[in-house]
Tab-separated table of C-alpha atoms in Angstrom:
chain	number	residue	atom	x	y	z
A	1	UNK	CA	-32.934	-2.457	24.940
A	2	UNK	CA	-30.726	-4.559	22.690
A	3	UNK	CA	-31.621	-2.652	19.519
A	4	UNK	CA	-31.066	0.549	21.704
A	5	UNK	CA	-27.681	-1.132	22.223
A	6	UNK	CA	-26.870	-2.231	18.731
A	7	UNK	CA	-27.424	0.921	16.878
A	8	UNK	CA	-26.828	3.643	19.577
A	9	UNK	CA	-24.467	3.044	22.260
A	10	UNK	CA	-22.058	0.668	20.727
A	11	UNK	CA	-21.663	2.503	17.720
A	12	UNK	CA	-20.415	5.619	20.132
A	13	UNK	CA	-18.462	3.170	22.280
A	14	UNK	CA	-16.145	2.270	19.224
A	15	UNK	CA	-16.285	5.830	17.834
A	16	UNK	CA	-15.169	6.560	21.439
A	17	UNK	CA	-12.153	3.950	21.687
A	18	UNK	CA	-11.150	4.261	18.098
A	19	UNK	CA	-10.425	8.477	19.068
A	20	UNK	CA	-9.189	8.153	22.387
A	21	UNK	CA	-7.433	4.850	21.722
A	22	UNK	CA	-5.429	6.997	18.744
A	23	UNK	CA	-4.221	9.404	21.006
A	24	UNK	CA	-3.266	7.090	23.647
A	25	UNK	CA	-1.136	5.252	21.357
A	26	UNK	CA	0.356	8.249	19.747
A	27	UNK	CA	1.858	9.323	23.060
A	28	UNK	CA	2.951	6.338	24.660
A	29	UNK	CA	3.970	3.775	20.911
A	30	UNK	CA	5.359	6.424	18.770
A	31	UNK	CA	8.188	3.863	17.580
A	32	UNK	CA	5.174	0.948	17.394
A	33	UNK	CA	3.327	3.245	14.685
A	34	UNK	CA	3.609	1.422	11.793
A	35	UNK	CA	3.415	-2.225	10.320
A	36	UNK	CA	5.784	-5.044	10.843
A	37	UNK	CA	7.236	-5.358	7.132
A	38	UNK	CA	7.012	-8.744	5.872
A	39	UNK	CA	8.216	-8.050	2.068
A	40	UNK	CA	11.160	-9.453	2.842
A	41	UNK	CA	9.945	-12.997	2.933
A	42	UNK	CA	7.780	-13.016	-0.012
A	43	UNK	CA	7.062	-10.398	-2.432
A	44	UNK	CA	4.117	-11.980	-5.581
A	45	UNK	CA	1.651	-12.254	-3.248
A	46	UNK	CA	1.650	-9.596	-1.044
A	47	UNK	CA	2.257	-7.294	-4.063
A	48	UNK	CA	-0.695	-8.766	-5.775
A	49	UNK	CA	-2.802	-8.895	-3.412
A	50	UNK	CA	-2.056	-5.679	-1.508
A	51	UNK	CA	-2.922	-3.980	-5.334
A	52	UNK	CA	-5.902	-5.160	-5.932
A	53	UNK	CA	-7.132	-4.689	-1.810
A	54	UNK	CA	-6.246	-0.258	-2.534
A	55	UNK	CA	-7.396	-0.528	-6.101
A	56	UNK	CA	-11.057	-1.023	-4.409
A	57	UNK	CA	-11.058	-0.207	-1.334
A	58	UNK	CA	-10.676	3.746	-2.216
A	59	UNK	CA	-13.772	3.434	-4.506
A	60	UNK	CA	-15.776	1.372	-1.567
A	61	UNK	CA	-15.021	3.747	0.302
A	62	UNK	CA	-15.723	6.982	-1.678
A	63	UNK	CA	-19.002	5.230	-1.882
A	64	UNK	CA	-19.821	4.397	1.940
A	65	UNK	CA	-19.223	8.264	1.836
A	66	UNK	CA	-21.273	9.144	-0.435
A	67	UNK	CA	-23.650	6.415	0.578
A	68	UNK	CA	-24.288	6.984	4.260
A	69	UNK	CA	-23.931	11.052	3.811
A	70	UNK	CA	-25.598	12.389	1.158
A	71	UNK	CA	-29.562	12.168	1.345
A	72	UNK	CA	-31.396	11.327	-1.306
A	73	UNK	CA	-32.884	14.208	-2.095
A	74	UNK	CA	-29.836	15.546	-3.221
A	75	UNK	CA	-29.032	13.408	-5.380
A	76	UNK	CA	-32.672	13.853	-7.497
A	77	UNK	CA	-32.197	17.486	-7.214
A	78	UNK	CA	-28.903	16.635	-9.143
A	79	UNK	CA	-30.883	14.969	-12.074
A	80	UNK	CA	-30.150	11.306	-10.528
A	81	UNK	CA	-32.955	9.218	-11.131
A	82	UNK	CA	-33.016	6.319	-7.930
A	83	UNK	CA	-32.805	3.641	-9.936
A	84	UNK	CA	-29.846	4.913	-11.475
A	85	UNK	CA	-28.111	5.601	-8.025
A	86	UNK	CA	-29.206	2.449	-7.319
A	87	UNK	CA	-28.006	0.273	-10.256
A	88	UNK	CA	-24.790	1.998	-9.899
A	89	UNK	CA	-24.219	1.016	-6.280
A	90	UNK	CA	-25.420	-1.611	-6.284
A	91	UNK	CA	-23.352	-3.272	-10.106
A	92	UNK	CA	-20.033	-0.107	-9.270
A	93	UNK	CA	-20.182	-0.897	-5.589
A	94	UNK	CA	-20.328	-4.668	-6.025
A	95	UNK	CA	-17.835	-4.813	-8.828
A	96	UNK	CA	-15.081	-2.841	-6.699
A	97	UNK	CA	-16.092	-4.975	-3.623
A	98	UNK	CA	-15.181	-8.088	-5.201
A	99	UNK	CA	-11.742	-6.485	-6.400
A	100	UNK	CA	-11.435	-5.699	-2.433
A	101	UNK	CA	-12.257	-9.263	-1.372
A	102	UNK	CA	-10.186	-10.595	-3.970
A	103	UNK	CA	-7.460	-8.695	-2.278
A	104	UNK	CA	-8.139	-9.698	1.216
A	105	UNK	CA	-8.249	-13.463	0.020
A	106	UNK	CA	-4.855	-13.608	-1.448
A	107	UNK	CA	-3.445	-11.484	1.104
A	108	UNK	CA	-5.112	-13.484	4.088
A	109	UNK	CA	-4.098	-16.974	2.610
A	110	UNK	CA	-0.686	-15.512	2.247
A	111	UNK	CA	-0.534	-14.807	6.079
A	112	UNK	CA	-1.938	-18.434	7.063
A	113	UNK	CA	-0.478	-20.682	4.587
A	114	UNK	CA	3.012	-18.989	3.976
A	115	UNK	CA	4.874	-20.703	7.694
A	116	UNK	CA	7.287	-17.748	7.801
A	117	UNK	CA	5.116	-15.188	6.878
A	118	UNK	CA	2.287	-16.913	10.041
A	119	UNK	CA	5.306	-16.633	12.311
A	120	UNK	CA	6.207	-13.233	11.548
A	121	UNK	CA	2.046	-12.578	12.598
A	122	UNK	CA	0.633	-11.866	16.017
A	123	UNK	CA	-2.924	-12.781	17.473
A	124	UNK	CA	-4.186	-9.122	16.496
A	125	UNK	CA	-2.955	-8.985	12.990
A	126	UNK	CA	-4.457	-12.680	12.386
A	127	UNK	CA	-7.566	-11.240	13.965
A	128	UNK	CA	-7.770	-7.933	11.919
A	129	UNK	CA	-7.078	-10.022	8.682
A	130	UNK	CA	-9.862	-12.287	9.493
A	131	UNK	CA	-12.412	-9.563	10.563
A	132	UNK	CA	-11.632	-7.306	7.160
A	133	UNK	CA	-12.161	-10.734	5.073
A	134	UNK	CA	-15.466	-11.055	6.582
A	135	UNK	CA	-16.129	-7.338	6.592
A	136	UNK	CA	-15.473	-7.377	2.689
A	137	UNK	CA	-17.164	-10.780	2.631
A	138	UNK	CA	-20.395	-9.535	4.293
A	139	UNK	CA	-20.638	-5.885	2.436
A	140	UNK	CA	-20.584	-8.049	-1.287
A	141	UNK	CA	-22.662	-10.097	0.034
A	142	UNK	CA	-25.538	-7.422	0.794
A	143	UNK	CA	-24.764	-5.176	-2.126
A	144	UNK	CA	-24.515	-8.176	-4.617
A	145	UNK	CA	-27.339	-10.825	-3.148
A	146	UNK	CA	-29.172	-9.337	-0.373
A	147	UNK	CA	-30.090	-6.137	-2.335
A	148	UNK	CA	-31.630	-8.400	-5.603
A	149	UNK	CA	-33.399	-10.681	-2.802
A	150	UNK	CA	-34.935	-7.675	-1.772
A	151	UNK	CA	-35.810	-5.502	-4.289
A	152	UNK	CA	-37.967	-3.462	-2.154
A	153	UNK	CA	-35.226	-2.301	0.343
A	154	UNK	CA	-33.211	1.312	-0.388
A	155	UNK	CA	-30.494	1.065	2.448
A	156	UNK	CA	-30.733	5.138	2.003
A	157	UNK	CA	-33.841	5.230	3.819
A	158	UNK	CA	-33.254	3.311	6.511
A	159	UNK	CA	-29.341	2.756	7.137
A	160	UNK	CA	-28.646	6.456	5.969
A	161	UNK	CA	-30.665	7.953	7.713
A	162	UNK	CA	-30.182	6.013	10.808
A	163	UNK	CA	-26.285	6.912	10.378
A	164	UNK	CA	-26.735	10.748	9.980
A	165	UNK	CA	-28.921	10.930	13.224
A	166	UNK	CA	-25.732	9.306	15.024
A	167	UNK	CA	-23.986	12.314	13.605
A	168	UNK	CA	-25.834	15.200	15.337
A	169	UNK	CA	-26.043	13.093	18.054
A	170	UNK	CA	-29.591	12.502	17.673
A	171	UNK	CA	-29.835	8.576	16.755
A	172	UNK	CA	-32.766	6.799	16.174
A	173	UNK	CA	-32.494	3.500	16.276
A	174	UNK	CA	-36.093	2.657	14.843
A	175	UNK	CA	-34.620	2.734	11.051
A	176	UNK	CA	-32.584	-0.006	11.365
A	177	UNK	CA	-35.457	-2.468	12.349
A	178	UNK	CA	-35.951	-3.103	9.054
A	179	UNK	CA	-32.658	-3.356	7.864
A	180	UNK	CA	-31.597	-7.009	6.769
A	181	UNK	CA	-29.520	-9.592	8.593
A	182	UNK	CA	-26.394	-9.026	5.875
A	183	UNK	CA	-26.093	-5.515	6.091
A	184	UNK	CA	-26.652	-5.395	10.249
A	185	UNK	CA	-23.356	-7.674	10.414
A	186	UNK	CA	-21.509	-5.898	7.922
A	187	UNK	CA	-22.332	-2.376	9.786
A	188	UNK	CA	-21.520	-3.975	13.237
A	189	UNK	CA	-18.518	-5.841	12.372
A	190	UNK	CA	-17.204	-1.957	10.417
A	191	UNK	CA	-17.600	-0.564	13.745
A	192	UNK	CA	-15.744	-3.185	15.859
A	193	UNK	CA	-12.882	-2.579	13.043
A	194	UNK	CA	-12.617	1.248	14.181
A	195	UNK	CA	-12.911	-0.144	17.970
A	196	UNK	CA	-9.778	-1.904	17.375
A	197	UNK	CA	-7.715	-0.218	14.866
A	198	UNK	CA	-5.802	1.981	17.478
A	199	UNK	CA	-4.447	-1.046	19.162
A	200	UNK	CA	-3.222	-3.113	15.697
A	201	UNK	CA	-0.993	-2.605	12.832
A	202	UNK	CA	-4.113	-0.987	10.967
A	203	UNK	CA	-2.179	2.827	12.489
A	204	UNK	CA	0.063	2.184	9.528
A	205	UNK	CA	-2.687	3.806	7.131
A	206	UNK	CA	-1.809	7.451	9.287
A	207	UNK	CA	1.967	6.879	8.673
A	208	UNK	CA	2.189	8.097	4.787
A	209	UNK	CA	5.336	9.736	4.137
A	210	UNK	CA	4.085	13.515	2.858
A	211	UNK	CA	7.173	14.883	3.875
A	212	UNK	CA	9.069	12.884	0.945
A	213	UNK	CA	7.411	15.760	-0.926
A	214	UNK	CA	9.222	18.421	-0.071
A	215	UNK	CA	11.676	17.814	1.610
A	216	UNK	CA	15.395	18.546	-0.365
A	217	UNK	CA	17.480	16.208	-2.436
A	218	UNK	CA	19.713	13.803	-0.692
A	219	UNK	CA	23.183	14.143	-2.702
A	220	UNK	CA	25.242	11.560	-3.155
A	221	UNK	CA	29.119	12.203	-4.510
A	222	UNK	CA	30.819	9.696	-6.170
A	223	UNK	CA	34.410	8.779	-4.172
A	224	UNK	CA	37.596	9.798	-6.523
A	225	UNK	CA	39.914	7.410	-6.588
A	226	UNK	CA	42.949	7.452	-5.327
């Protein structure tokens, strides 16, 4: 029952919360949509670390994708050997995870040990920061250690699999019995993320000005004097 939990109905609960939660927001905090701005009180930090968080989280991510969706009989059929695939998840993954947790370091001890910065904070963006630091945290961890102490575990087997059965709605939760500690806590504490992103300053990410794109020139004329 508690694996049938773990890797069936709580994944769909947060899937479930982090979609309905969304919409729910968007109708009733359309002026809360977006993060409390705290450049104004200091700027090296958050600039550093906020740099080096994007730099790799976009390449984590492009590799979850990749990871968790594409079998891997694909990739052989596309002439990559599995130790390839593997060394470079496993060395690319790790090296843009640390770059990531880097990121979250500076940026978390900025929002702790900075006293105006704390202030500026609620409980759910001290949470979130926390939770991301150990999500980061936890996903080095198995890509860097847990995968060398166990040299006989391919995460695409078991994880991936597991993952793309939740997708048709078919999950079978017998592939992640095997599955160690490291990447079980990193893969629950990713879906508790999504189960509270709606209701935190993490609805930011959906707020990216495209319309600065096209939208005209604002002219500016220069007073004459008089």
């Amino acid at each position: 029952m508690s694996e049938q939990f773990l890797w069936v109905i709580f994944p769909y609960v947060c899937m479930a919360v982090f979609i309905v939660g969304h919409i729910f927001r968007y109708r009733n905090d359309q002026f809360g949509w977006t993060a409390k701005s705290s450049e104004f009180i200091e700027k090296k930090q958050l600039m550093i670390g906020s740099l080096l968080f994007h730099l790799g989280i976009i390449p984590v991510i492009l590799g979850h994708v990749a990871g968790l969706g594409i079998p891997k009989t694909w990739t052989r059929a596309m002439g990559i050997s599995d130790h390839m695939y593997h060394m470079g998840a496993v060395w690319g993954g790790g090296f843009f995870g640390v770059v990531t947790l880097i990121g979250m370091i500076i940026l978390t001890s900025r929002r702790i040990t900075n006293k105006s910065v704390r202030q500026l904070s609620s409980a759910s963006d001290m949470i979130v920061n926390m939770l991301l630091l150990f999500i980061v945290f936890i996903g080095v961890y198995s890509s860097l250690v847990t995968n060398n102490l166990n040299p006989g575990f391919d995460y695409r087997d078991s994880i991936s699999v597991w993952f793309r059965s939740l997708l048709i709605f078919q999950p079978e939760s017998a592939y992640m019995t095997v599955v160690p500690l490291a990447f079980k806590l990193h893969i629950l504490s990713g879906f508790l993320i999504f189960a509270m992103w709606p209701f935190t300053r993490l609805v930011h990410v959906w707020s990216v000005p495209l319309n600065y794109v096209g939208r005209s020139y604002i002219l500016y004329r220069k007073n004459s004097p008089n």
